[in-house]
PDB file of C-alpha atoms in Angstrom:
ATOM      1  CA  MET A   1      -9.816   5.949  35.994  1.00 58.00           C
ATOM      2  CA  TYR A   2      -9.455   2.405  34.304  1.00 56.00           C
ATOM      3  CA  LYS A   3      -6.406   2.315  31.887  1.00 65.00           C
ATOM      4  CA  ASP A   4      -6.454  -0.669  29.877  1.00 61.00           C
ATOM      5  CA  ARG A   5      -2.965  -2.541  29.004  1.00 63.00           C
ATOM      6  CA  GLY A   6      -3.922  -3.194  25.764  1.00 67.00           C
ATOM      7  CA  ILE A   7      -2.927  -5.924  23.552  1.00 63.00           C
ATOM      8  CA  ILE A   8      -0.168  -7.333  26.802  1.00 65.00           C
ATOM      9  CA  LYS A   9      -3.415  -8.784  28.497  1.00 65.00           C
ATOM     10  CA  TRP A  10      -3.106 -11.368  25.978  1.00 62.00           C
ATOM     11  CA  ALA A  11       0.195 -12.322  26.090  1.00 65.00           C
ATOM     12  CA  PRO A  12       0.142 -15.360  28.100  1.00 65.00           C
ATOM     13  CA  PHE A  13      -2.327 -16.983  25.731  1.00 59.00           C
ATOM     14  CA  ASP A  14       0.477 -16.597  23.082  1.00 57.00           C
ATOM     15  CA  ALA A  15       2.065 -19.780  24.879  1.00 62.00           C
ATOM     16  CA  LEU A  16      -0.952 -21.498  23.951  1.00 63.00           C
ATOM     17  CA  VAL A  17      -0.918 -23.722  20.962  1.00 63.00           C
ATOM     18  CA  GLY A  18      -3.519 -21.913  17.574  1.00 69.00           C
ATOM     19  CA  PHE A  19      -3.554 -18.577  19.981  1.00 71.00           C
ATOM     20  CA  HIS A  20      -0.551 -17.315  18.357  1.00 72.00           C
ATOM     21  CA  GLU A  21      -2.374 -16.932  15.253  1.00 78.00           C
ATOM     22  CA  LEU A  22      -5.766 -15.721  16.192  1.00 78.00           C
ATOM     23  CA  ILE A  23      -3.461 -13.193  18.428  1.00 77.00           C
ATOM     24  CA  GLN A  24      -1.565 -12.051  15.731  1.00 80.00           C
ATOM     25  CA  GLY A  25      -5.017 -11.795  13.363  1.00 82.00           C
ATOM     26  CA  ILE A  26      -6.535  -9.518  15.549  1.00 83.00           C
ATOM     27  CA  ILE A  27      -3.276  -7.419  15.642  1.00 82.00           C
ATOM     28  CA  ASP A  28      -3.578  -7.366  11.706  1.00 81.00           C
ATOM     29  CA  ARG A  29      -6.882  -6.642  11.551  1.00 83.00           C
ATOM     30  CA  LYS A  30      -6.661  -3.641  14.068  1.00 85.00           C
ATOM     31  CA  ASN A  31      -3.832  -2.304  12.254  1.00 83.00           C
ATOM     32  CA  ARG A  32      -5.277  -1.761   8.906  1.00 89.00           C
ATOM     33  CA  ILE A  33      -6.566   1.496   7.667  1.00 90.00           C
ATOM     34  CA  ASP A  34      -8.793   2.723   4.865  1.00 91.00           C
ATOM     35  CA  HIS A  35      -8.531   3.239   1.089  1.00 91.00           C
ATOM     36  CA  PRO A  36      -7.521   6.940   1.297  1.00 92.00           C
ATOM     37  CA  ILE A  37      -8.828   9.308  -0.589  1.00 92.00           C
ATOM     38  CA  LEU A  38      -6.790  11.632  -3.150  1.00 91.00           C
ATOM     39  CA  LEU A  39      -8.140  14.907  -3.654  1.00 94.00           C
ATOM     40  CA  GLU A  40      -8.633  16.376  -7.326  1.00 95.00           C
ATOM     41  CA  ASP A  41      -5.450  18.614  -7.261  1.00 95.00           C
ATOM     42  CA  LYS A  42      -3.010  15.583  -6.308  1.00 93.00           C
ATOM     43  CA  LEU A  43      -4.436  13.197  -8.541  1.00 93.00           C
ATOM     44  CA  ARG A  44      -3.977  15.978 -11.406  1.00 95.00           C
ATOM     45  CA  GLU A  45      -0.125  15.724 -10.039  1.00 95.00           C
ATOM     46  CA  LEU A  46       0.066  12.379 -10.482  1.00 94.00           C
ATOM     47  CA  ASN A  47      -1.166  12.030 -13.814  1.00 93.00           C
ATOM     48  CA  GLU A  48       1.624  14.618 -14.672  1.00 94.00           C
ATOM     49  CA  ILE A  49       4.268  12.221 -13.085  1.00 94.00           C
ATOM     50  CA  PHE A  50       2.914   9.018 -13.759  1.00 93.00           C
ATOM     51  CA  LEU A  51       3.401  10.465 -17.699  1.00 92.00           C
ATOM     52  CA  ASN A  52       6.288  11.956 -17.434  1.00 94.00           C
ATOM     53  CA  VAL A  53       7.946   8.855 -15.608  1.00 93.00           C
ATOM     54  CA  LEU A  54       6.213   6.625 -18.784  1.00 91.00           C
ATOM     55  CA  LYS A  55       7.208   8.919 -21.536  1.00 92.00           C
ATOM     56  CA  ASN A  56      11.207   8.873 -20.744  1.00 94.00           C
ATOM     57  CA  ASN A  57      10.922   5.451 -19.059  1.00 92.00           C
ATOM     58  CA  LEU A  58      12.307   7.030 -15.470  1.00 92.00           C
ATOM     59  CA  MET A  59      12.922   5.239 -12.427  1.00 94.00           C
ATOM     60  CA  ALA A  60      10.328   6.313  -9.629  1.00 95.00           C
ATOM     61  CA  ASN A  61       9.385   5.311  -6.063  1.00 95.00           C
ATOM     62  CA  TYR A  62       5.688   4.452  -5.951  1.00 95.00           C
ATOM     63  CA  THR A  63       3.665   4.419  -2.415  1.00 95.00           C
ATOM     64  CA  TYR A  64       0.475   2.506  -2.809  1.00 96.00           C
ATOM     65  CA  TYR A  65      -2.127   0.674  -1.101  1.00 95.00           C
ATOM     66  CA  GLU A  66      -2.541  -2.849  -0.713  1.00 93.00           C
ATOM     67  CA  ASN A  67      -4.990  -4.640   1.624  1.00 89.00           C
ATOM     68  CA  GLY A  68      -5.182  -2.174   4.284  1.00 91.00           C
ATOM     69  CA  TYR A  69      -1.535  -0.784   4.308  1.00 91.00           C
ATOM     70  CA  ILE A  70       0.568   1.731   2.895  1.00 93.00           C
ATOM     71  CA  LYS A  71       3.251   0.165   1.367  1.00 94.00           C
ATOM     72  CA  GLU A  72       6.183   1.487  -1.290  1.00 95.00           C
ATOM     73  CA  THR A  73       8.460   0.156  -3.979  1.00 94.00           C
ATOM     74  CA  PHE A  74      10.517   1.152  -6.603  1.00 93.00           C
ATOM     75  CA  GLY A  75      11.045   0.675 -10.178  1.00 93.00           C
ATOM     76  CA  TYR A  76      10.996   1.302 -13.695  1.00 94.00           C
ATOM     77  CA  ILE A  77       7.794   0.607 -16.181  1.00 92.00           C
ATOM     78  CA  LEU A  78       7.788  -2.316 -18.440  1.00 92.00           C
ATOM     79  CA  ARG A  79       4.015  -2.245 -19.323  1.00 91.00           C
ATOM     80  CA  PHE A  80       1.118   0.058 -18.760  1.00 91.00           C
ATOM     81  CA  ASP A  81      -2.274  -1.634 -19.288  1.00 91.00           C
ATOM     82  CA  GLU A  82      -4.819   0.890 -20.283  1.00 90.00           C
ATOM     83  CA  ILE A  83      -7.583  -1.414 -19.929  1.00 92.00           C
ATOM     84  CA  LYS A  84      -7.103  -3.030 -16.749  1.00 92.00           C
ATOM     85  CA  LYS A  85      -5.416   0.377 -15.210  1.00 91.00           C
ATOM     86  CA  GLU A  86      -2.345  -1.303 -14.114  1.00 93.00           C
ATOM     87  CA  VAL A  87       1.555  -1.063 -14.274  1.00 94.00           C
ATOM     88  CA  LYS A  88       3.835  -3.688 -14.020  1.00 94.00           C
ATOM     89  CA  LEU A  89       7.500  -2.180 -12.723  1.00 92.00           C
ATOM     90  CA  ASP A  90      10.775  -4.498 -13.643  1.00 92.00           C
ATOM     91  CA  THR A  91      10.917  -5.532 -10.135  1.00 90.00           C
ATOM     92  CA  LEU A  92       7.678  -7.311 -11.528  1.00 90.00           C
ATOM     93  CA  VAL A  93       5.391  -5.614  -8.853  1.00 92.00           C
ATOM     94  CA  LYS A  94       1.781  -4.945 -10.442  1.00 94.00           C
ATOM     95  CA  LEU A  95      -0.054  -1.853  -9.106  1.00 94.00           C
ATOM     96  CA  LYS A  96      -3.642  -0.793 -10.415  1.00 94.00           C
ATOM     97  CA  LEU A  97      -3.343   3.148 -10.999  1.00 91.00           C
ATOM     98  CA  ASP A  98      -6.092   3.766  -8.386  1.00 92.00           C
ATOM     99  CA  ASP A  99      -4.091   2.347  -5.554  1.00 94.00           C
ATOM    100  CA  ILE A 100      -0.901   4.750  -5.816  1.00 94.00           C
ATOM    101  CA  LEU A 101      -0.938   7.547  -3.761  1.00 94.00           C
ATOM    102  CA  ASP A 102       2.029   9.283  -4.851  1.00 94.00           C
ATOM    103  CA  ILE A 103       4.653   9.363  -7.074  1.00 93.00           C
ATOM    104  CA  LYS A 104       8.453   9.985  -6.851  1.00 94.00           C
ATOM    105  CA  ILE A 105      11.115  10.342  -9.347  1.00 91.00           C
ATOM    106  CA  ILE A 106      14.584   8.899  -8.240  1.00 87.00           C
TER     107      ILE A 106
END
Protein backbone atom coordinates (compact mmCIF):
# COMPACT_ATOMS: atom_id res chain seq x y z
CA MET A 1 0.00 0.00 0.00
CA TYR A 2 1.31 3.45 -0.95
CA LYS A 3 1.99 5.79 1.97
CA ASP A 4 2.31 9.47 1.11
CA ARG A 5 4.99 11.51 2.85
CA GLY A 6 2.66 14.50 2.93
CA ILE A 7 4.21 17.95 3.02
CA ILE A 8 7.66 16.51 3.86
CA LYS A 9 8.29 15.69 0.22
CA TRP A 10 8.29 19.41 -0.58
CA ALA A 11 10.91 20.29 2.07
CA PRO A 12 13.88 20.43 -0.39
CA PHE A 13 12.08 23.16 -2.35
CA ASP A 14 11.83 25.24 0.82
CA ALA A 15 15.53 26.08 0.46
CA LEU A 16 15.01 27.57 -3.02
CA VAL A 17 14.27 31.25 -3.36
CA GLY A 18 10.56 32.02 -3.63
CA PHE A 19 9.30 28.55 -2.76
CA HIS A 20 9.07 29.21 0.98
CA GLU A 21 6.09 31.56 0.53
CA LEU A 22 4.45 29.16 -1.90
CA ILE A 23 4.74 26.23 0.50
CA GLN A 24 3.49 28.37 3.42
CA GLY A 25 0.50 29.40 1.29
CA ILE A 26 -0.33 25.78 0.53
CA ILE A 27 -0.11 24.84 4.21
CA ASP A 28 -2.26 27.86 5.13
CA ARG A 29 -5.00 26.95 2.63
CA LYS A 30 -4.93 23.31 3.72
CA ASN A 31 -5.52 24.16 7.39
CA ARG A 32 -8.48 26.48 6.82
CA ILE A 33 -11.99 25.39 7.79
CA ASP A 34 -15.47 26.46 6.72
CA HIS A 35 -17.54 28.78 8.88
CA PRO A 36 -19.24 26.65 11.57
CA ILE A 37 -23.04 26.67 11.59
CA LEU A 38 -24.58 27.07 15.04
CA LEU A 39 -27.85 25.43 16.02
CA GLU A 40 -30.82 27.47 17.18
CA ASP A 41 -30.43 26.56 20.87
CA LYS A 42 -26.74 27.55 20.84
CA LEU A 43 -27.63 30.89 19.23
CA ARG A 44 -30.24 31.49 21.92
CA GLU A 45 -27.69 30.65 24.64
CA LEU A 46 -25.09 33.00 23.08
CA ASN A 47 -27.68 35.77 22.88
CA GLU A 48 -28.52 35.45 26.60
CA ILE A 49 -24.85 35.43 27.62
CA PHE A 50 -24.08 38.37 25.33
CA LEU A 51 -26.92 40.46 26.75
CA ASN A 52 -25.74 39.65 30.30
CA VAL A 53 -22.15 40.67 29.44
CA LEU A 54 -23.32 43.87 27.75
CA LYS A 55 -25.80 44.85 30.48
CA ASN A 56 -23.50 44.16 33.46
CA ASN A 57 -20.20 45.22 31.81
CA LEU A 58 -18.53 41.84 32.44
CA MET A 59 -15.22 40.58 31.09
CA ALA A 60 -15.66 37.60 28.80
CA ASN A 61 -13.65 35.20 26.66
CA TYR A 62 -14.82 35.11 23.03
CA THR A 63 -14.26 32.25 20.60
CA TYR A 64 -14.78 33.46 17.04
CA TYR A 65 -14.25 32.56 13.39
CA GLU A 66 -11.94 34.67 11.22
CA ASN A 67 -10.60 33.96 7.73
CA GLY A 68 -10.83 30.19 7.99
CA TYR A 69 -9.56 29.84 11.56
CA ILE A 70 -11.06 29.63 15.04
CA LYS A 71 -9.55 32.27 17.33
CA GLU A 72 -9.99 33.46 20.90
CA THR A 73 -9.82 36.82 22.60
CA PHE A 74 -11.10 38.41 25.79
CA GLY A 75 -12.14 41.80 27.07
CA TYR A 76 -14.89 44.20 28.03
CA ILE A 77 -17.35 45.49 25.44
CA LEU A 78 -16.65 49.14 24.61
CA ARG A 79 -19.20 49.58 21.85
CA PHE A 80 -21.98 47.54 20.29
CA ASP A 81 -23.14 48.62 16.83
CA GLU A 82 -26.61 47.16 16.18
CA ILE A 83 -26.67 48.26 12.54
CA LYS A 84 -23.34 46.68 11.55
CA LYS A 85 -23.80 43.88 14.12
CA GLU A 86 -20.29 44.47 15.45
CA VAL A 87 -18.78 44.52 18.91
CA LYS A 88 -15.67 46.51 19.77
CA LEU A 89 -13.74 45.27 22.79
CA ASP A 90 -11.43 47.24 25.07
CA THR A 91 -8.52 45.32 23.49
CA LEU A 92 -9.47 47.13 20.22
CA VAL A 93 -10.64 43.87 18.62
CA LYS A 94 -13.76 44.13 16.45
CA LEU A 95 -15.99 41.07 16.25
CA LYS A 96 -18.98 40.48 14.02
CA LEU A 97 -21.87 38.90 15.91
CA ASP A 98 -22.28 36.24 13.21
CA ASP A 99 -18.66 35.14 13.73
CA ILE A 100 -18.86 34.65 17.51
CA LEU A 101 -19.03 30.94 18.31
CA ASP A 102 -18.84 30.93 22.11
CA ILE A 103 -18.77 33.36 25.03
CA LYS A 104 -17.54 32.51 28.52
CA ILE A 105 -17.77 35.00 31.37
CA ILE A 106 -14.45 35.35 33.18
